[in-house]
mmCIF file of C-alpha atoms in Angstrom:
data_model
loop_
_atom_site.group_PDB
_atom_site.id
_atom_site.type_symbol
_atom_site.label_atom_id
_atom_site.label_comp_id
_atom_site.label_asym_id
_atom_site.label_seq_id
_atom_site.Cartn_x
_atom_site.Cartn_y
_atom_site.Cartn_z
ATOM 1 C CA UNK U 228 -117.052 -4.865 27.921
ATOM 2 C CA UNK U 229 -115.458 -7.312 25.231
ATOM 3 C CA UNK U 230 -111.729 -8.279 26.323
ATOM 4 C CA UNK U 231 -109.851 -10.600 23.935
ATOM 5 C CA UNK U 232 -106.762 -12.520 26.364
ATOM 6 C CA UNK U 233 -103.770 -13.794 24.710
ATOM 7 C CA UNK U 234 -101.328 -16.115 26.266
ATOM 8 C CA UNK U 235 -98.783 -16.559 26.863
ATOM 9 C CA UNK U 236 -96.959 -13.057 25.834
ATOM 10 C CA UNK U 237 -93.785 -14.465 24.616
ATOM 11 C CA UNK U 238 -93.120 -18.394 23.890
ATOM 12 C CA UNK U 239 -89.434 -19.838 22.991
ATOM 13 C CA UNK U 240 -89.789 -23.030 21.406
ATOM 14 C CA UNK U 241 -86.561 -24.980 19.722
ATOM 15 C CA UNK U 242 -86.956 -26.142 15.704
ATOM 16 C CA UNK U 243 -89.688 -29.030 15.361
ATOM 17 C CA UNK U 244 -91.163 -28.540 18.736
ATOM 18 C CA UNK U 245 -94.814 -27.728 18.599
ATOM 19 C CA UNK U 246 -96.674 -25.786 20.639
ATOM 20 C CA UNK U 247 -100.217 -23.463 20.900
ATOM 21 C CA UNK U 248 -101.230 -20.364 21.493
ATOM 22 C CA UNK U 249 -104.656 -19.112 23.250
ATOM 23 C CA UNK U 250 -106.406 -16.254 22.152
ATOM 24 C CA UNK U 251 -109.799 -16.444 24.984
ATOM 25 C CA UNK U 252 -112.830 -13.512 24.772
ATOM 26 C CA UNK U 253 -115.517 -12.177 26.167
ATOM 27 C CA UNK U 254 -118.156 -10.995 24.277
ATOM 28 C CA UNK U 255 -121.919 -10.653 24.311
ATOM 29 C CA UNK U 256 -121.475 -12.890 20.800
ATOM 30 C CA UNK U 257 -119.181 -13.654 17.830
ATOM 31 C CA UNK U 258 -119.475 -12.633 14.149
ATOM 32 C CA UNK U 259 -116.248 -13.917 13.897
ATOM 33 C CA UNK U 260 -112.403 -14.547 14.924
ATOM 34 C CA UNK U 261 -109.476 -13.788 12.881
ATOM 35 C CA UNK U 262 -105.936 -14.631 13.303
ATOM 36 C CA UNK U 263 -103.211 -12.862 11.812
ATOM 37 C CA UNK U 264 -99.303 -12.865 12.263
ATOM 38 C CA UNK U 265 -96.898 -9.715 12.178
ATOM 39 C CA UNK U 266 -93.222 -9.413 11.563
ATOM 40 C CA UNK U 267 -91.416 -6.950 13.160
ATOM 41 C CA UNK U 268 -91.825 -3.779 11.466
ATOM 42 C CA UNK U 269 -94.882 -4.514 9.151
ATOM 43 C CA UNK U 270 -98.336 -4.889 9.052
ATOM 44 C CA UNK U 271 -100.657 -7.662 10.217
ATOM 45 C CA UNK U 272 -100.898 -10.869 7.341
ATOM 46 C CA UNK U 273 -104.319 -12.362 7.302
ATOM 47 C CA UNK U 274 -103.841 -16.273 8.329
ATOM 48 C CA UNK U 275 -107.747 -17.160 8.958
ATOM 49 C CA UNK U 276 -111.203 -16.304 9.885
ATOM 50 C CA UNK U 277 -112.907 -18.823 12.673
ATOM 51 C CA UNK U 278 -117.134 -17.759 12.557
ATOM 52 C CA UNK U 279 -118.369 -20.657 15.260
ATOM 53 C CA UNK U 280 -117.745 -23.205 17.682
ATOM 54 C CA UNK U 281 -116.090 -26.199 16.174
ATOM 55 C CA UNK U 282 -114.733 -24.903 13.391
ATOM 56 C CA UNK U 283 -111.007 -25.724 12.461
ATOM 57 C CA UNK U 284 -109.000 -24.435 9.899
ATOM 58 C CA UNK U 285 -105.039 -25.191 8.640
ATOM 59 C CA UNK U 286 -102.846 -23.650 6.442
ATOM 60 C CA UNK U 287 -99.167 -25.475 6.469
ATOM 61 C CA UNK U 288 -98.197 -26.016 9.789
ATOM 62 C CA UNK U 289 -100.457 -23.753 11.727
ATOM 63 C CA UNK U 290 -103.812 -24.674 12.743
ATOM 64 C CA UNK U 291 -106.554 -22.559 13.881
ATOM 65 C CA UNK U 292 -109.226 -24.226 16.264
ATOM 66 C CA UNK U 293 -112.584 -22.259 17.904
ATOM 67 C CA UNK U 294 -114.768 -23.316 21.204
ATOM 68 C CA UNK U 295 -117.444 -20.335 22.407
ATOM 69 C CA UNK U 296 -114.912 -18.958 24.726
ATOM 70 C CA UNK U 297 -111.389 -18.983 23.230
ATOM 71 C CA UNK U 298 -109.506 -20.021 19.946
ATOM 72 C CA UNK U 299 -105.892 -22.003 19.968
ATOM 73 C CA UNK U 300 -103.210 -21.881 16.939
ATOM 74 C CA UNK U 301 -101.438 -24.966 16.488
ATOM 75 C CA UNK U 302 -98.041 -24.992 15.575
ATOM 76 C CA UNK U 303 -96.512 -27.933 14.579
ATOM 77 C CA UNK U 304 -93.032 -28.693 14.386
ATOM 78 C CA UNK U 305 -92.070 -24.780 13.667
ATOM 79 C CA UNK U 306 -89.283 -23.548 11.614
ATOM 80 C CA UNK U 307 -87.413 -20.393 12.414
ATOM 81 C CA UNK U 308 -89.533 -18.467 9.573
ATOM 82 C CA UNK U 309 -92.412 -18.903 12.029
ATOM 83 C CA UNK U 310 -90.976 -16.833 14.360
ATOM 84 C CA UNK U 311 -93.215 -13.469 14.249
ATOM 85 C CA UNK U 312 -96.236 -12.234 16.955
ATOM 86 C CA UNK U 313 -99.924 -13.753 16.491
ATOM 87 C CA UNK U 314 -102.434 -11.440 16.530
ATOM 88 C CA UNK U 315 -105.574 -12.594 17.200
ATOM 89 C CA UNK U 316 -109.196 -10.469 16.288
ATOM 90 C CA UNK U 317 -112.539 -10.782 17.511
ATOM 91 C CA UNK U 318 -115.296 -9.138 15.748
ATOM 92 C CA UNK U 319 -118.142 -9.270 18.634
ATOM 93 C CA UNK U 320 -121.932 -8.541 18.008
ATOM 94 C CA UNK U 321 -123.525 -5.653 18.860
ATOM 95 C CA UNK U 322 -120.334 -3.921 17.990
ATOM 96 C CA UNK U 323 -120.837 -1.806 15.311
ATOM 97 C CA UNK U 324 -120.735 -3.707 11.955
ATOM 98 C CA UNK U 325 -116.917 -2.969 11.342
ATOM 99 C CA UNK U 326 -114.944 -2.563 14.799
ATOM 100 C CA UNK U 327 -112.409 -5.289 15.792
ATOM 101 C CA UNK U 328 -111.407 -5.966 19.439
ATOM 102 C CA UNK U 329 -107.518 -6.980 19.639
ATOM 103 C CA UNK U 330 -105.401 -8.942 21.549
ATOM 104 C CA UNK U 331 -102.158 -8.012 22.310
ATOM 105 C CA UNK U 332 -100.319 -10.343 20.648
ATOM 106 C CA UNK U 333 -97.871 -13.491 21.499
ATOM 107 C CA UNK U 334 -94.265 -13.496 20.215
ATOM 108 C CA UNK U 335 -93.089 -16.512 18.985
ATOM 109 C CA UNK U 336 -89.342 -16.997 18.759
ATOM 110 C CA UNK U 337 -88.661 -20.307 17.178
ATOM 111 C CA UNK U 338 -84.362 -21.291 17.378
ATOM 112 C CA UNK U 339 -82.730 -23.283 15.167
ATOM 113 C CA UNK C 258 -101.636 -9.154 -6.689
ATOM 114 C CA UNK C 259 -104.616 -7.388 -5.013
ATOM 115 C CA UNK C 260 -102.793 -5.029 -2.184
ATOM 116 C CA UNK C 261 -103.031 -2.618 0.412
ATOM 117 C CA UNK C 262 -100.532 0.190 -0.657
ATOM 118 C CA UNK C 263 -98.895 2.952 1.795
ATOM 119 C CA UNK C 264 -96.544 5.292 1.169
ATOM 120 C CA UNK C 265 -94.141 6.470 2.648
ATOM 121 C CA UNK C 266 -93.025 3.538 4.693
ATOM 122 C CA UNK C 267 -91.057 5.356 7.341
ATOM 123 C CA UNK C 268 -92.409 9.230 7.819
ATOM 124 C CA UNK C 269 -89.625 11.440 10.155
ATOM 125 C CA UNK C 270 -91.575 14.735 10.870
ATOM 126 C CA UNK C 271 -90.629 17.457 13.622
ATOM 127 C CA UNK C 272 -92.515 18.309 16.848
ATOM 128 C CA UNK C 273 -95.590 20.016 15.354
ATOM 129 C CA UNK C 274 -95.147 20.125 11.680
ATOM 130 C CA UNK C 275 -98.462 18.460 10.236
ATOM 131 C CA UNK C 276 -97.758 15.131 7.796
ATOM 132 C CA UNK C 277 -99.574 13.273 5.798
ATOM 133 C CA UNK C 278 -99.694 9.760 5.493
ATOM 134 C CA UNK C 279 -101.364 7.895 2.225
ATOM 135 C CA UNK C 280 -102.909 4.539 1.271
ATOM 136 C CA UNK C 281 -104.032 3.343 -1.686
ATOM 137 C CA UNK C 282 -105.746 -0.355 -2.427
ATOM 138 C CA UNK C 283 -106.467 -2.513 -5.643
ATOM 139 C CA UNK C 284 -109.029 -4.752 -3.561
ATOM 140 C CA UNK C 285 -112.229 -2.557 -4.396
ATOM 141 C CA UNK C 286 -113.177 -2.778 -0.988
ATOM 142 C CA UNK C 287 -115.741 -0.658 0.666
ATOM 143 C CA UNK C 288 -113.982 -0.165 3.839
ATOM 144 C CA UNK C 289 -111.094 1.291 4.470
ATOM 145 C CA UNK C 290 -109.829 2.148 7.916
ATOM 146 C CA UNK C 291 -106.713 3.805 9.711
ATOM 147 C CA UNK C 292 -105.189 1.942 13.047
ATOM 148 C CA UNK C 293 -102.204 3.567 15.182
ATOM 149 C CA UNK C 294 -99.681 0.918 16.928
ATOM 150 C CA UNK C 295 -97.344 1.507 19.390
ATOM 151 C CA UNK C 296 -94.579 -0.681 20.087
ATOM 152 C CA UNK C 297 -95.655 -3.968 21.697
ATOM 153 C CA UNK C 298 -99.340 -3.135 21.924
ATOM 154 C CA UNK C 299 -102.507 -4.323 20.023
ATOM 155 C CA UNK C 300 -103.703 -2.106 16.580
ATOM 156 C CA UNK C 301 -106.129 0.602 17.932
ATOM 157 C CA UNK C 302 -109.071 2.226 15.163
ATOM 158 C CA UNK C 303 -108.801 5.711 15.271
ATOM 159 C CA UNK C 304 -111.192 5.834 12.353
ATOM 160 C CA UNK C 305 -112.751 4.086 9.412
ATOM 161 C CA UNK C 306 -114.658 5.000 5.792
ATOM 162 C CA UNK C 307 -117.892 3.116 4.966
ATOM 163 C CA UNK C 308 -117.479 4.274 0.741
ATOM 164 C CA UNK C 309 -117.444 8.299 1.676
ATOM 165 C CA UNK C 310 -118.998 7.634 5.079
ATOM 166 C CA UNK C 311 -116.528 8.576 7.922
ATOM 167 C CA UNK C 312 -116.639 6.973 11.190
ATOM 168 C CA UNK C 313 -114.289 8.208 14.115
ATOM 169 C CA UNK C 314 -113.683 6.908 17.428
ATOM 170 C CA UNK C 315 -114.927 8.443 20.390
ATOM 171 C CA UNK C 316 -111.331 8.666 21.984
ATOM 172 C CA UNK C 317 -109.394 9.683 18.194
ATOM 173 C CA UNK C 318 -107.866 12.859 18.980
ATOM 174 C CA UNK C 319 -108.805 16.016 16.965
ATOM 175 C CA UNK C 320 -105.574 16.203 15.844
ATOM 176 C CA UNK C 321 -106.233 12.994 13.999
ATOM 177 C CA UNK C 322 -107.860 13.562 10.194
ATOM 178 C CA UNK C 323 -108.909 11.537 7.261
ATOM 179 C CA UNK C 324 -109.814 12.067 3.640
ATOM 180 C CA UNK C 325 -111.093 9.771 1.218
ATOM 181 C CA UNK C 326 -111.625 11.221 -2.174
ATOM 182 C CA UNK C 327 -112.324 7.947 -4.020
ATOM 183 C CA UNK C 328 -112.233 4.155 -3.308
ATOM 184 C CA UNK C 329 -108.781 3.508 -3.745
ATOM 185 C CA UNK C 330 -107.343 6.190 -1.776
ATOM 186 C CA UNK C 331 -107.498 7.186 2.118
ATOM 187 C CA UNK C 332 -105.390 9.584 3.836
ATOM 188 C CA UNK C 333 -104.284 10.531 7.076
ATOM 189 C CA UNK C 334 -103.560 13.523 8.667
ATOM 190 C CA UNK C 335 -102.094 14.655 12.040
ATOM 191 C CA UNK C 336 -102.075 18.385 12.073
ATOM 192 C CA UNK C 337 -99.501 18.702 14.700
ATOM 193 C CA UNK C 338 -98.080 15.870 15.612
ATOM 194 C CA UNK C 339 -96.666 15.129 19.456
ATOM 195 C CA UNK C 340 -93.803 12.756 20.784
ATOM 196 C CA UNK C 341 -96.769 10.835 21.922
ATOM 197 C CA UNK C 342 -97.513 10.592 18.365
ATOM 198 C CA UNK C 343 -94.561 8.445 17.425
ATOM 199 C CA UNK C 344 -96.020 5.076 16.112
ATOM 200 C CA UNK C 345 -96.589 2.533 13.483
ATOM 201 C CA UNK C 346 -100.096 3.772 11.394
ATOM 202 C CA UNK C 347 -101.883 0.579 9.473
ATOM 203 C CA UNK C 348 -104.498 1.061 6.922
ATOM 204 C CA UNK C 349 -106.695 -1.578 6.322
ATOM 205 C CA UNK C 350 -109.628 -2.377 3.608
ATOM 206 C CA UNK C 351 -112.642 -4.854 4.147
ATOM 207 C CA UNK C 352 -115.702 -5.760 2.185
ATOM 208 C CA UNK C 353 -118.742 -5.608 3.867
ATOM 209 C CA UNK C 354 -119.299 -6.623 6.746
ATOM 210 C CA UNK C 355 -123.454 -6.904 6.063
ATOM 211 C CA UNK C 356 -125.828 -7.204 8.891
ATOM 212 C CA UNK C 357 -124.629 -9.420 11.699
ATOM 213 C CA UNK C 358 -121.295 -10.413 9.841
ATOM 214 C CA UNK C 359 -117.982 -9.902 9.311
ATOM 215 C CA UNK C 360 -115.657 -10.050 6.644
ATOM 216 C CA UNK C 361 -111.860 -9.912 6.894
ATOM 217 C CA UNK C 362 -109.732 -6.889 7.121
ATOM 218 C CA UNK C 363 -106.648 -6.640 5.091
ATOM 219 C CA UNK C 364 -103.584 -4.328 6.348
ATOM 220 C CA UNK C 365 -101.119 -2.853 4.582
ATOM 221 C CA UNK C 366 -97.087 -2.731 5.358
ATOM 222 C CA UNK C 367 -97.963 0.201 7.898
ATOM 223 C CA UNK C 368 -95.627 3.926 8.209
ATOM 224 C CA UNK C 369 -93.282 4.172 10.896
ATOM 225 C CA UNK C 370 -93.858 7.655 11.991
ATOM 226 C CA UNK C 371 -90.529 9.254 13.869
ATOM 227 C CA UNK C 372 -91.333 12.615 15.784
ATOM 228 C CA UNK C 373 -88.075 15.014 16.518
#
């Protein structure tokens, strides 16, 4: 069965101190990985899609790395508006073409 | 802006009284899809559209429905809704996915659904 593992669940990190979270799967293959953040009380925001080992992506101060058995996000030197829960996707294969498996999440509470 | 549109944003309906929730998207995606979240836990499907083509999850109750009556509009109903019910409801659009991809899915702001 495909299980996506996030860790930690919660992480506390002070202004400017970076940190990363892991998102690790297993699945009988990857179409693709997708990580998104969520404020409290709304819905997921698309941050990026990961399709295969190697691949990096960054958008400000978040970056999104890939190996064939788990993805890290890459925060560096975090504000407070980065505090929010990462979500992070994995589309498997041999699911059917438009099913997601989930992680539950990792709060990130970033203090001034 | 492109969007994923619900309405209403917070939904208060009593123990059994059916409600409707509504989303709407200016993407012109194919794929639109309803997820329910409870507090602290991962999005789970209950269903998605492929255009008109419904797809439901093998554990969605029956008390869960779903129209689509074009591509810009989805809707979803819960006949009579429980205290179990009481959760945040996403709708989300993707393109396609073709065979052997992926492409990204795009939520909306999500309804708060309160049952008295």
């Amino acid at each position: 069965e495909d299980q996506v593992t996030q860790s930690p669940e919660a992480l506390r990190l002070q202004e400017g101190e970076s940190s990363s979270l892991n998102c690790s799967y297993t699945v009988s293959g990857l179409r693709g990985l997708f990580w998104y953040r969520q404020d409290p009380g709304k819905g997921p925001e698309f941050l990026f899609t990961l399709y295969s080992a190697g691949e990096e992506k960054e958008k400000e101060r978040l970056k999104a790395t890939l190996t064939k058995k788990e993805s890290f996000l890459h925060i560096t030197a975090p504000k407070p508006e980065d505090s929010a829960t990462y979500l992070c996707a994995v589309h498997p294969k041999g699911s059917n073409d438009y099913k997601l498996s989930f992680g539950a999440g990792t709060t990130v509470t970033v203090r001034a | 802006d492109a969007m994923v549109i619900q309405n209403p944003r917070y939904q208060v309906t009593q123990f059994g009284k059916p409600v409707t929730l509504s989303c709407s998207q200016t993407l012109n995606h194919n794929v639109m899809y309803w997820y329910q979240q409870k507090s602290s836990q991962a999005p789970k499907l209950l269903f998605h559209y492929y255009d008109k083509d419904f797809n439901n999850e093998a554990d969605t109750p029956d008390n869960f429905q779903s129209r689509r009556p074009n591509t810009s509009f989805c809707f979803l109903d819960i006949r009579s809704p429980g205290l179990g019910d009481a959760a945040m409801y996403l709708c989300a659009t993707s393109g396609l996915a073709g065979v052997g991809g992926t492409d990204t899915q795009y939520f909306g702001p999500g309804t708060r659904l309160t049952v008295l």
